[in-house]
Short mmCIF file of C-alpha atoms in Angstrom, two decimals:
data_model
loop_
_atom_site.label_atom_id
_atom_site.label_comp_id
_atom_site.label_asym_id
_atom_site.label_seq_id
_atom_site.Cartn_x
_atom_site.Cartn_y
_atom_site.Cartn_z
CA MET A 202 31.17 58.13 1.18
CA THR A 203 28.37 59.72 2.56
CA ASN A 204 25.46 61.60 -0.11
CA LYS A 205 24.11 64.40 1.42
CA ASN A 206 20.61 62.90 0.34
CA TYR A 207 21.50 59.62 2.26
CA PRO A 208 22.04 59.22 5.62
CA TYR A 209 24.50 56.01 5.82
CA GLU A 210 28.05 55.57 5.05
CA ILE A 211 28.85 53.11 1.84
CA ASN A 212 32.27 51.54 2.31
CA VAL A 213 33.81 49.30 -0.08
CA VAL A 214 34.77 46.00 2.31
CA GLU A 215 38.34 44.97 2.65
CA MET A 216 38.97 41.37 1.91
CA GLU A 217 40.37 40.36 5.16
CA VAL A 218 40.01 36.73 4.69
CA LYS A 219 42.99 35.04 1.76
CA GLY A 220 41.23 33.13 -0.75
CA THR A 221 37.66 33.96 0.09
CA ALA A 222 35.19 34.05 -3.04
CA HIS A 223 32.71 36.92 -3.50
CA ARG A 224 30.29 36.84 -6.16
CA PHE A 225 31.18 40.47 -6.79
CA PRO A 226 34.31 41.90 -7.83
CA VAL A 227 33.49 44.96 -5.31
CA ILE A 228 31.07 44.71 -2.18
CA VAL A 229 29.91 47.44 -0.35
CA ARG A 230 28.66 47.80 3.43
CA VAL A 231 25.98 50.04 4.25
CA GLY A 232 24.84 51.98 7.27
CA PRO A 233 25.51 51.14 10.53
CA LYS A 234 24.31 47.62 10.37
CA GLY A 235 27.20 47.08 7.69
CA TYR A 236 24.55 45.57 5.19
CA VAL A 237 26.25 43.69 2.09
CA PHE A 238 25.44 44.63 -1.71
CA PRO A 239 27.15 44.91 -5.13
CA GLU A 240 29.05 47.58 -5.68
CA ASN A 241 26.56 49.03 -8.06
CA PHE A 242 23.77 49.44 -5.34
CA LYS A 243 26.15 52.60 -3.99
CA HIS A 244 24.77 54.30 -7.18
CA ALA A 245 20.93 53.96 -6.45
CA ALA A 246 20.97 53.96 -2.95
CA ALA A 247 20.02 57.49 -2.33
CA ASP A 248 17.75 57.44 -4.85
CA ILE A 249 15.73 54.62 -3.57
CA TYR A 250 15.97 55.99 -0.33
CA ASN A 251 14.23 59.16 -1.11
CA MET A 252 11.82 57.88 -3.71
CA GLU A 253 8.63 59.51 -4.00
CA ILE A 254 6.18 57.05 -2.25
CA ARG A 255 2.25 56.74 -3.56
CA SER A 256 -0.21 55.56 -0.74
CA SER A 257 -1.37 52.60 -3.28
CA ASP A 258 1.96 51.35 -3.52
CA VAL A 259 2.77 47.53 -2.67
CA PHE A 260 6.25 46.17 -1.51
CA VAL A 261 7.09 43.05 -0.67
CA ASP A 262 10.00 42.19 1.25
CA SER A 263 12.11 39.80 2.61
CA PHE A 264 16.07 38.10 3.16
CA PRO A 265 16.24 36.41 -0.02
CA ARG A 266 14.81 32.62 -0.47
CA SER A 267 12.06 33.20 2.62
CA GLY A 268 9.09 32.70 0.15
CA THR A 269 9.14 35.91 -1.92
CA THR A 270 8.23 34.62 -4.88
CA TRP A 271 4.93 32.89 -3.47
CA THR A 272 4.27 36.15 -1.49
CA GLN A 273 4.18 38.13 -4.29
CA GLU A 274 2.28 36.21 -6.29
CA MET A 275 -0.80 36.08 -3.52
CA VAL A 276 -0.42 39.35 -2.89
CA TRP A 277 -0.88 40.61 -6.37
CA LEU A 278 -3.53 38.42 -6.82
CA ILE A 279 -5.29 39.20 -3.78
CA VAL A 280 -5.14 43.23 -4.69
CA SER A 281 -6.09 42.63 -8.26
CA ASP A 282 -9.65 40.93 -7.54
CA LEU A 283 -8.15 37.52 -8.24
CA ASN A 284 -7.41 38.00 -11.95
CA TYR A 285 -5.68 34.90 -12.74
CA GLU A 286 -5.90 34.97 -16.59
CA LYS A 287 -3.71 38.05 -16.09
CA GLY A 288 -1.62 36.69 -13.38
CA LEU A 289 -0.71 34.02 -15.57
CA ASN A 290 0.02 35.67 -18.77
CA ILE A 291 2.12 38.80 -17.13
CA PRO A 292 5.53 37.08 -15.74
CA LEU A 293 5.88 38.32 -12.24
CA THR A 294 9.10 40.30 -13.16
CA GLU A 295 6.99 42.27 -15.33
CA ARG A 296 4.05 42.60 -12.92
CA TYR A 297 6.78 43.59 -9.78
CA ALA A 298 9.94 46.35 -10.01
CA PHE A 299 12.83 44.73 -7.95
CA LEU A 300 14.24 47.82 -6.24
CA GLU A 301 17.90 46.42 -6.25
CA TYR A 302 18.18 43.58 -8.67
CA PHE A 303 20.12 45.73 -11.59
CA ALA A 304 22.73 46.10 -8.86
CA ASN A 305 23.69 42.66 -9.14
CA PHE A 306 25.07 42.51 -12.85
CA ASP A 307 28.41 44.76 -13.86
CA ASP A 308 28.56 46.45 -17.11
CA GLU A 309 30.85 43.65 -18.63
CA VAL A 310 28.34 41.09 -17.77
CA LYS A 311 25.35 43.41 -19.51
CA LYS A 312 27.70 43.42 -22.48
CA LYS A 313 27.92 39.88 -22.91
CA TYR A 314 24.18 39.31 -22.60
CA PHE A 315 23.91 42.25 -25.18
CA ASP A 316 26.24 40.78 -27.48
CA ALA A 317 24.60 37.17 -27.09
CA TYR A 318 20.98 38.48 -28.02
CA LYS A 319 21.97 41.35 -30.90
CA ASP A 320 19.78 39.58 -33.27
CA ASP A 321 16.71 38.87 -31.26
CA GLU A 322 14.86 41.67 -30.58
CA ALA A 323 12.39 40.39 -28.14
CA LYS A 324 15.10 38.80 -25.75
CA LEU A 325 17.31 42.56 -25.91
CA LYS A 326 14.02 43.89 -24.80
CA GLN A 327 13.97 41.54 -21.70
CA ILE A 328 17.44 42.08 -20.83
CA GLU A 329 17.15 46.19 -21.09
CA LEU A 330 14.23 45.59 -18.84
CA PHE A 331 16.10 43.24 -16.34
CA PHE A 332 19.32 46.11 -16.65
CA LYS A 333 16.90 49.23 -15.64
CA PRO A 334 17.01 50.74 -12.55
CA ALA A 335 13.48 50.28 -10.83
CA LEU A 336 13.12 53.89 -10.04
CA GLU A 337 13.15 54.36 -13.64
CA ILE A 338 10.41 52.01 -14.32
CA LEU A 339 8.51 53.20 -11.43
CA GLU A 340 8.28 56.52 -12.75
CA THR A 341 6.07 55.60 -15.33
CA THR A 342 3.98 52.79 -14.08
CA PRO A 343 0.44 52.95 -12.96
CA SER A 344 -0.82 52.63 -9.69
CA PRO A 345 -1.22 50.55 -7.43
CA ARG A 346 2.60 49.69 -8.23
CA PHE A 347 3.90 46.31 -7.12
CA ILE A 348 7.34 46.37 -5.67
CA LYS A 349 9.92 43.56 -4.64
CA THR A 350 12.94 44.01 -2.47
CA HIS A 351 15.40 42.03 -0.39
CA LEU A 352 16.63 45.26 1.35
CA PRO A 353 16.28 45.76 5.09
CA LEU A 354 13.85 48.27 6.28
CA SER A 355 16.14 50.94 7.06
CA LEU A 356 17.40 50.93 3.48
CA MET A 357 13.83 50.89 1.89
CA PRO A 358 12.28 54.03 0.66
CA ARG A 359 12.11 56.42 3.87
CA LYS A 360 8.44 57.16 3.55
CA ALA A 361 7.46 52.85 2.61
CA LEU A 362 5.52 52.76 5.44
CA GLU A 363 2.97 55.27 3.84
CA ALA A 364 2.19 52.52 1.72
CA LYS A 365 1.11 49.66 2.45
CA ASP A 366 3.51 47.23 3.88
CA LEU A 367 2.95 43.35 4.41
CA PRO A 368 3.72 42.56 7.84
CA SER A 369 2.76 38.99 7.82
CA VAL A 370 0.82 36.47 5.71
CA VAL A 371 -0.32 34.73 8.53
CA ARG A 372 -2.55 37.81 9.46
CA GLY A 373 -4.46 37.59 6.45
CA VAL A 374 -2.91 39.28 3.59
CA SER A 375 -6.86 40.26 2.38
CA ASP A 376 -7.93 41.94 5.24
CA PHE A 377 -4.91 43.86 5.10
CA PHE A 378 -5.83 45.37 1.90
CA GLY A 379 -9.19 45.45 2.60
CA LYS A 380 -10.16 42.64 0.27
CA LYS A 381 -13.36 40.38 0.84
CA TYR A 382 -13.38 36.72 -0.23
CA ASN A 383 -15.68 34.26 -0.29
CA GLU A 384 -14.58 30.21 0.79
CA GLU A 385 -15.01 29.21 -2.48
CA GLU A 386 -12.55 32.32 -3.73
CA ILE A 387 -9.72 31.51 -1.21
CA ALA A 388 -9.83 27.99 -1.87
CA ARG A 389 -9.67 28.88 -5.67
CA LEU A 390 -6.60 31.02 -4.75
CA CYS A 391 -5.42 28.46 -2.19
CA ASP A 392 -4.61 25.72 -4.83
CA HIS A 393 -3.33 28.05 -7.64
CA LEU A 394 -0.54 29.19 -4.74
CA SER A 395 0.15 25.42 -3.93
CA PHE A 396 3.33 24.40 -4.62
CA GLU A 397 3.20 21.79 -7.17
CA ASN A 398 0.66 24.31 -9.12
CA PHE A 399 3.17 26.90 -8.37
CA LYS A 400 6.42 25.52 -9.22
CA LYS A 401 4.47 24.56 -12.60
CA ASN A 402 3.36 27.90 -13.47
CA PRO A 403 5.67 29.53 -15.67
CA SER A 404 4.68 33.55 -15.19
CA VAL A 405 6.44 32.86 -11.53
CA ASN A 406 9.06 30.22 -11.91
CA TYR A 407 11.66 32.09 -13.91
CA ASP A 408 11.66 30.34 -17.13
CA LEU A 409 12.46 33.13 -18.79
CA MET A 410 15.78 33.93 -16.88
CA LYS A 411 16.80 30.34 -18.25
CA GLU A 412 16.13 31.53 -21.62
CA LEU A 413 18.26 34.62 -21.35
CA GLY A 414 21.10 32.56 -19.80
CA LEU A 415 20.94 34.30 -16.25
CA MET A 416 19.97 31.18 -14.87
CA TYR A 417 21.28 27.28 -15.89
CA THR A 418 18.53 25.53 -17.52
CA ASP A 419 18.42 22.35 -15.27
CA LYS A 420 18.19 24.61 -12.15
CA ASP A 421 15.05 25.41 -10.67
CA PHE A 422 14.40 29.12 -9.07
CA ILE A 423 11.52 27.00 -7.05
CA ARG A 424 12.91 24.23 -5.29
CA LYS A 425 11.50 21.46 -2.98
CA VAL A 426 10.07 22.20 0.29
CA ILE A 427 10.96 19.74 3.08
CA ILE A 428 8.78 19.57 6.47
CA ARG A 429 9.76 18.36 9.93
CA ILE A 430 7.90 15.65 11.80
CA GLY A 431 6.71 15.28 15.34
CA PRO A 432 8.62 16.53 18.58
CA LYS A 433 12.50 15.09 17.17
CA GLY A 434 11.66 17.22 14.13
CA TYR A 435 12.29 14.57 11.13
CA VAL A 436 13.16 15.85 8.04
CA LEU A 437 10.94 14.68 5.35
CA HIS A 438 10.06 16.29 1.49
CA GLU A 439 6.81 17.69 1.52
CA LYS A 440 4.83 15.13 0.01
CA PHE A 441 5.14 12.83 3.11
CA LYS A 442 2.92 14.73 4.96
CA SER A 443 0.06 13.30 2.61
CA ALA A 444 1.14 10.09 3.13
CA ALA A 445 2.38 10.33 6.93
CA ALA A 446 -1.06 9.33 8.88
CA ASN A 447 -1.71 6.61 6.08
CA VAL A 448 1.68 5.31 6.89
CA TYR A 449 1.22 5.95 10.66
CA ASN A 450 -2.27 3.91 11.37
CA MET A 451 -1.49 1.07 8.32
CA GLU A 452 -2.90 -2.20 9.42
CA VAL A 453 0.00 -4.20 10.19
CA ARG A 454 -0.28 -8.08 9.43
CA SER A 455 2.16 -10.58 12.04
CA SER A 456 3.86 -11.94 8.74
CA ASP A 457 4.96 -8.58 7.84
CA VAL A 458 8.75 -8.11 7.47
CA PHE A 459 10.11 -4.31 7.66
CA VAL A 460 13.81 -3.59 6.63
CA ALA A 461 14.72 -0.04 8.55
CA SER A 462 17.57 2.00 8.34
CA PHE A 463 18.76 5.24 7.93
CA PRO A 464 20.11 5.76 4.59
CA ARG A 465 23.14 4.65 2.60
CA SER A 466 23.41 1.80 5.98
CA GLY A 467 23.43 -1.07 4.15
CA THR A 468 19.80 -1.56 3.58
CA THR A 469 19.56 -2.65 -0.02
CA TRP A 470 22.30 -5.75 1.21
CA THR A 471 20.18 -6.86 4.32
CA GLN A 472 17.05 -6.11 2.44
CA ASP A 473 17.94 -9.04 -0.21
CA MET A 474 19.66 -11.04 2.61
CA VAL A 475 16.25 -10.93 4.76
CA TRP A 476 14.50 -11.70 1.63
CA LEU A 477 16.17 -14.82 0.45
CA ILE A 478 16.47 -16.40 3.88
CA MET A 479 12.58 -15.69 3.98
CA SER A 480 11.93 -17.29 0.76
CA ASP A 481 13.82 -20.47 1.49
CA LEU A 482 16.80 -19.34 -0.34
CA ASP A 483 15.19 -18.71 -3.93
CA TYR A 484 17.77 -17.36 -6.06
CA GLU A 485 16.29 -17.89 -9.25
CA ARG A 486 13.09 -16.29 -8.03
CA ALA A 487 15.56 -13.37 -6.41
CA LEU A 488 17.38 -13.30 -9.69
CA ASN A 489 14.27 -12.59 -11.95
CA ILE A 490 12.22 -10.10 -9.55
CA PRO A 491 14.01 -6.69 -8.96
CA LEU A 492 13.93 -5.76 -5.39
CA THR A 493 11.89 -2.73 -5.95
CA GLU A 494 9.22 -5.23 -6.60
CA ARG A 495 10.36 -7.63 -3.94
CA TYR A 496 9.90 -4.82 -1.34
CA ALA A 497 7.31 -1.89 -1.42
CA PHE A 498 9.39 1.36 -0.17
CA PHE A 499 6.88 3.21 2.09
CA GLU A 500 8.27 6.82 1.46
CA PHE A 501 9.94 6.91 -1.75
CA PHE A 502 7.16 8.09 -3.89
CA SER A 503 7.60 11.45 -1.53
CA SER A 504 10.92 12.06 -2.94
CA PHE A 505 9.99 13.40 -6.18
CA ASP A 506 7.42 16.08 -7.17
CA ASP A 507 4.94 15.51 -9.80
CA GLY A 508 6.73 17.80 -11.78
CA ILE A 509 9.81 15.14 -12.02
CA LYS A 510 6.93 12.44 -12.49
CA MET A 511 5.47 14.20 -15.50
CA LYS A 512 9.03 14.40 -17.11
CA LEU A 513 10.03 10.72 -16.51
CA LEU A 514 6.07 9.90 -17.96
CA ASP A 515 6.88 12.27 -21.04
CA ALA A 516 10.61 10.97 -21.78
CA ASN A 517 9.33 7.28 -21.29
CA LYS A 518 5.97 7.87 -23.15
CA ASP A 519 6.43 5.26 -26.07
CA ASP A 520 7.73 1.96 -23.65
CA GLU A 521 4.80 1.10 -22.02
CA ALA A 522 6.50 -1.37 -19.72
CA LYS A 523 8.78 1.75 -18.38
CA LEU A 524 5.48 3.55 -18.19
CA LYS A 525 4.19 0.90 -15.63
CA GLU A 526 7.33 0.71 -13.59
CA ILE A 527 7.31 4.81 -13.18
CA LYS A 528 3.56 4.79 -12.30
CA LEU A 529 4.10 2.36 -9.80
CA ILE A 530 7.19 3.95 -8.08
CA PHE A 531 5.48 6.66 -7.57
CA LYS A 532 2.34 5.01 -6.18
CA PRO A 533 2.15 5.48 -2.47
CA ALA A 534 3.27 2.10 -0.66
CA THR A 535 0.46 2.01 1.49
CA GLU A 536 -1.84 1.48 -1.29
CA ILE A 537 0.50 -1.03 -3.02
CA LEU A 538 0.65 -3.45 0.41
CA GLU A 539 -3.16 -3.54 0.72
CA THR A 540 -3.52 -5.97 -2.06
CA THR A 541 -0.01 -7.44 -1.60
CA PRO A 542 -0.05 -11.13 -0.60
CA SER A 543 1.70 -12.14 2.88
CA PRO A 544 4.54 -12.31 3.43
CA ARG A 545 4.46 -8.53 2.73
CA PHE A 546 8.47 -6.93 2.59
CA ILE A 547 8.77 -3.42 3.55
CA LYS A 548 11.55 -1.13 2.87
CA THR A 549 11.82 2.24 4.75
CA HIS A 550 14.18 4.83 6.18
CA LEU A 551 11.61 6.22 8.84
CA PRO A 552 12.60 6.24 12.29
CA LEU A 553 10.59 3.89 14.55
CA SER A 554 8.07 6.63 16.06
CA LEU A 555 6.97 7.20 12.41
CA MET A 556 6.24 3.75 10.99
CA PRO A 557 3.21 2.29 11.85
CA ARG A 558 2.28 2.38 15.30
CA LYS A 559 1.88 -0.95 15.23
CA ALA A 560 5.12 -2.25 13.26
CA LEU A 561 5.96 -4.18 16.36
CA GLU A 562 3.66 -6.55 16.23
CA ALA A 563 5.50 -7.41 12.54
CA LYS A 564 9.00 -8.50 12.17
CA ILE A 565 11.51 -5.21 11.84
CA VAL A 566 15.15 -5.60 11.12
CA TYR A 567 17.06 -2.41 11.51
CA VAL A 568 20.47 -1.60 10.57
CA ALA A 569 22.70 0.95 11.26
CA ARG A 570 25.80 2.23 9.93
CA ASP A 571 28.95 4.74 11.14
CA PRO A 572 27.12 7.99 10.15
CA ARG A 573 30.55 9.48 8.88
CA ASP A 574 30.20 6.36 5.95
CA ALA A 575 26.51 6.54 5.52
CA ILE A 576 27.13 10.08 5.04
CA VAL A 577 30.02 10.01 2.38
CA SER A 578 27.49 7.03 0.59
CA LEU A 579 24.46 9.66 0.98
CA TYR A 580 26.41 12.26 -0.98
CA HIS A 581 27.26 10.21 -3.63
CA LEU A 582 23.87 8.93 -4.03
CA VAL A 583 22.45 12.11 -4.24
CA ASN A 584 25.03 13.20 -6.87
CA SER A 585 23.80 10.42 -9.03
CA MET A 586 20.21 11.12 -8.98
CA ARG A 587 19.26 13.50 -11.98
CA PHE A 588 16.45 15.67 -10.26
CA MET A 589 18.28 16.25 -7.06
CA ASN A 590 19.95 19.64 -8.08
CA LEU A 591 23.09 18.93 -5.20
CA GLU A 592 24.94 22.33 -5.13
CA HIS A 593 27.22 21.50 -2.12
CA ASP A 594 30.85 20.28 -1.96
CA PHE A 595 31.07 17.43 0.48
CA LYS A 596 32.03 19.50 3.23
CA ALA A 597 29.04 21.73 3.16
CA PHE A 598 26.69 18.33 2.52
CA TRP A 599 28.09 17.20 5.71
CA ASN A 600 27.34 20.48 7.91
CA THR A 601 23.42 20.07 6.49
CA PHE A 602 23.81 16.40 7.96
CA VAL A 603 25.21 17.47 11.70
CA LYS A 604 22.68 20.38 11.18
CA ASN A 605 19.69 18.14 10.50
CA LEU A 606 18.89 19.55 7.62
CA GLN A 607 18.80 16.30 5.67
CA PRO A 608 16.40 14.07 4.90
CA TRP A 609 15.68 11.56 7.50
CA THR A 610 17.66 13.37 10.03
CA PRO A 611 18.59 13.99 13.30
CA TYR A 612 20.82 10.82 12.59
CA PHE A 613 21.27 9.66 16.11
CA ASP A 614 17.70 10.35 17.19
CA HIS A 615 16.67 7.82 14.43
CA VAL A 616 18.93 5.02 15.36
CA LYS A 617 18.63 5.44 19.02
CA GLU A 618 15.10 4.91 18.94
CA ALA A 619 15.74 1.60 17.02
CA TRP A 620 18.44 0.73 19.43
CA GLU A 621 16.12 1.21 22.47
CA LYS A 622 13.90 -1.56 20.93
CA ARG A 623 16.78 -4.09 20.41
CA ASP A 624 15.51 -6.51 22.96
CA HIS A 625 12.21 -6.54 21.72
CA PRO A 626 11.47 -10.07 20.23
CA ASN A 627 10.29 -8.62 17.04
CA MET A 628 13.19 -5.99 16.61
CA LEU A 629 16.83 -7.50 15.46
CA PHE A 630 19.29 -4.86 15.48
CA LEU A 631 22.17 -4.93 13.20
CA PHE A 632 25.59 -2.99 12.51
CA TYR A 633 26.65 -2.81 9.02
CA GLU A 634 30.51 -2.94 10.18
CA ASP A 635 29.72 -6.36 11.60
CA MET A 636 28.41 -7.27 8.34
CA ARG A 637 31.26 -6.49 6.58
CA LYS A 638 33.47 -8.23 8.78
CA ASP A 639 31.55 -11.66 9.80
CA LEU A 640 28.70 -11.99 7.09
CA PRO A 641 28.28 -15.57 8.13
CA SER A 642 27.49 -14.67 11.63
CA VAL A 643 24.41 -12.00 10.34
CA VAL A 644 23.06 -14.52 8.05
CA ARG A 645 22.72 -17.01 11.22
CA ARG A 646 21.48 -14.02 13.60
CA ILE A 647 18.85 -13.40 10.91
CA SER A 648 17.85 -17.15 10.61
CA ASP A 649 17.07 -17.41 13.69
CA PHE A 650 15.39 -14.09 13.76
CA PHE A 651 12.79 -15.76 11.52
CA GLY A 652 12.83 -19.25 12.73
CA LYS A 653 14.83 -20.56 10.04
CA LYS A 654 17.37 -23.18 9.85
CA TYR A 655 20.09 -23.53 7.20
CA ASN A 656 23.27 -25.85 6.97
CA GLU A 657 26.87 -24.54 6.61
CA GLU A 658 26.74 -25.04 2.82
CA GLU A 659 23.54 -23.09 2.21
CA ILE A 660 25.20 -20.37 4.63
CA ALA A 661 28.32 -20.11 2.48
CA ARG A 662 26.18 -20.22 -0.48
CA LEU A 663 24.57 -17.30 0.52
CA CYS A 664 27.27 -15.34 1.49
CA ASP A 665 28.78 -15.77 -1.78
CA HIS A 666 25.66 -14.81 -3.54
CA LEU A 667 25.93 -11.50 -0.93
CA SER A 668 29.59 -11.08 -1.66
CA PHE A 669 30.55 -7.33 -2.73
CA ASP A 670 31.53 -8.19 -6.15
CA ASN A 671 28.23 -10.27 -6.76
CA PHE A 672 26.15 -8.22 -5.18
CA LYS A 673 27.31 -5.39 -7.26
CA LYS A 674 26.87 -6.99 -10.47
CA ASN A 675 23.65 -8.47 -9.40
CA THR A 676 21.01 -6.60 -11.54
CA SER A 677 17.96 -7.46 -9.74
CA VAL A 678 19.55 -5.32 -6.54
CA ASN A 679 21.72 -2.64 -8.24
CA PHE A 680 19.08 -0.49 -9.19
CA ASP A 681 19.55 -0.86 -13.41
CA LEU A 682 16.41 0.11 -13.92
CA ILE A 683 16.17 3.00 -11.92
CA LYS A 684 18.88 4.29 -14.59
CA GLU A 685 16.66 2.61 -17.26
CA LEU A 686 14.11 5.06 -16.26
CA GLY A 687 16.03 8.28 -15.91
CA PHE A 688 16.13 8.93 -12.20
CA MET A 689 19.95 8.15 -12.21
CA TYR A 690 22.71 9.02 -14.47
CA ALA A 691 23.92 6.15 -16.44
CA ASP A 692 27.30 6.40 -15.18
CA LYS A 693 26.88 6.31 -11.69
CA ASP A 694 26.50 3.18 -9.27
CA PHE A 695 24.04 2.38 -6.92
CA ILE A 696 25.93 0.21 -5.03
CA ARG A 697 29.48 1.75 -4.67
CA LYS A 698 32.41 0.60 -2.72
CA GLY A 699 30.55 -0.48 0.40
CA LYS A 700 33.54 -0.58 2.45
CA SER A 701 33.75 0.75 6.16
CA GLY A 702 36.36 3.41 7.12
CA GLY A 703 35.90 5.15 3.78
CA TRP A 704 35.26 8.10 5.39
CA ARG A 705 38.34 9.24 5.88
CA ASP A 706 39.30 9.80 2.40
CA TYR A 707 36.62 12.93 2.54
CA PHE A 708 37.11 14.40 5.97
CA ASP A 709 39.93 17.08 6.43
CA GLU A 710 41.34 17.37 10.01
CA GLU A 711 38.63 19.91 11.06
CA MET A 712 35.66 17.76 9.93
CA THR A 713 37.18 14.51 11.53
CA ALA A 714 37.48 16.85 15.43
CA GLU A 715 33.87 18.32 14.50
CA ALA A 716 32.36 14.76 13.56
CA ASP A 717 33.97 13.37 16.76
CA LYS A 718 33.05 15.98 18.96
CA TRP A 719 29.24 15.51 17.18
CA ILE A 720 29.62 11.75 18.06
CA GLU A 721 30.37 12.26 21.43
CA GLU A 722 27.88 14.43 22.17
CA ASN A 723 25.39 12.34 21.04
CA LEU A 724 26.58 8.98 22.30
CA ARG A 725 26.51 10.73 26.05
CA ASP A 726 23.40 9.47 27.10
CA THR A 727 23.16 5.82 25.57
CA ASP A 728 24.97 2.78 25.56
CA LEU A 729 24.67 2.54 21.84
CA ARG A 730 28.14 2.50 20.59
CA PHE A 731 29.36 1.55 16.63
CA PRO A 732 31.83 -1.36 16.09
CA SER A 733 33.96 1.14 14.08
CA MET A 734 34.17 3.41 16.92
CA GLN A 735 35.42 0.93 19.41
#
């Protein structure tokens, strides 16, 4: 269809792919680029395009989930003379009209919400506002009008550039709007907009949408931020940036012991084995002191933001022992290690290049595992954590892994860094598959590495202690404490099956072929070979 006041074709999309699931019963393509929208948008497209613009209008435009909300708040505060009080008391959804939001909901959905809140006048008012076309709202909105949209420029009001536009935060939003603020004011604004404060700000984090039932209550509109570090672009949680330099420059003692790996590669198993070998097989002490207290975990604190920390502290506020444990977990490991007597045991999933630069002056045990098994195990771990909010099935999770979008990736660069140092006298490189196949031999290798001698009877007892059945039941290593504190669901296990080759139960033919190609490409320039691939 073509409207006489609208220059673009609007066509219903033909469902060509059998089984394709769409969020909307009918979707349309608009214009020569074929932009996709819910069908309802066709009723407003011409009105939006021909909307009367005021020179004082302010548009914040983006593709969805590109920092729109953050930018909205920044722009509004700058234009509004940093009126924080007003900003905190008026939800962002009321400060900005969202041009096309109403089109996301059909009449049937609207009726459900109206019926659900028919006895709540305040919520009915909010629902009516959500479903009201933005153009109607804007007609009576005083200047300056703030407008949010995810429309491409070609579908926005044709005279939008006669208003103020936001080409780039980098260029300086303040200068763009002709505003001048001193350094103290800018610092306060940046603090207000810091991710931790922004996520906790109820005026921008869409809590109202949860209350109205438009979002699940256990999901966050503003989610975690990840960062990339170094030339390899290793992915880590944003909080790690505050500790990266301290970790890298940490003073290493020659007696320090590092157990390093990519996650879910046999780290916990290796930790307990190394600790016992180094501690003269002191089983009683090992059983009475949780592994989380025997080892400092470099980057664990950065996996959870302050909002989660506050939730856990509040949930355990009447239990002094649990409060102490939570505070310890969120304390950066470098601070803990300052007062830890030697030998210090340190766990990390950091690649060698991000570990302390003098780490090889101490001892490092690195364990690697077939990446296909590691990612299956990681998928289950993430699913077991209360605050991870996993939104993917396994296939999608695998795709984020091979595309280096999961924390601690890229996987092969991680492993290769350690492999290249395998001949260093202070590096012991192990394969998980060898541990599963012949644990006594691995125990002897670790013992030799640390200059320890044990007889066959002692080795047999250690292997029995480390057998999968016993290990899974061992409360000092199976992270029951993490469940008690509320990090993990009570019905999930930190230690699962532990077998090699279990990935075959999760990979279809397409994924298997993709994995084979990915592995081949990444092993082409190295003599690294996994036992499971030979």
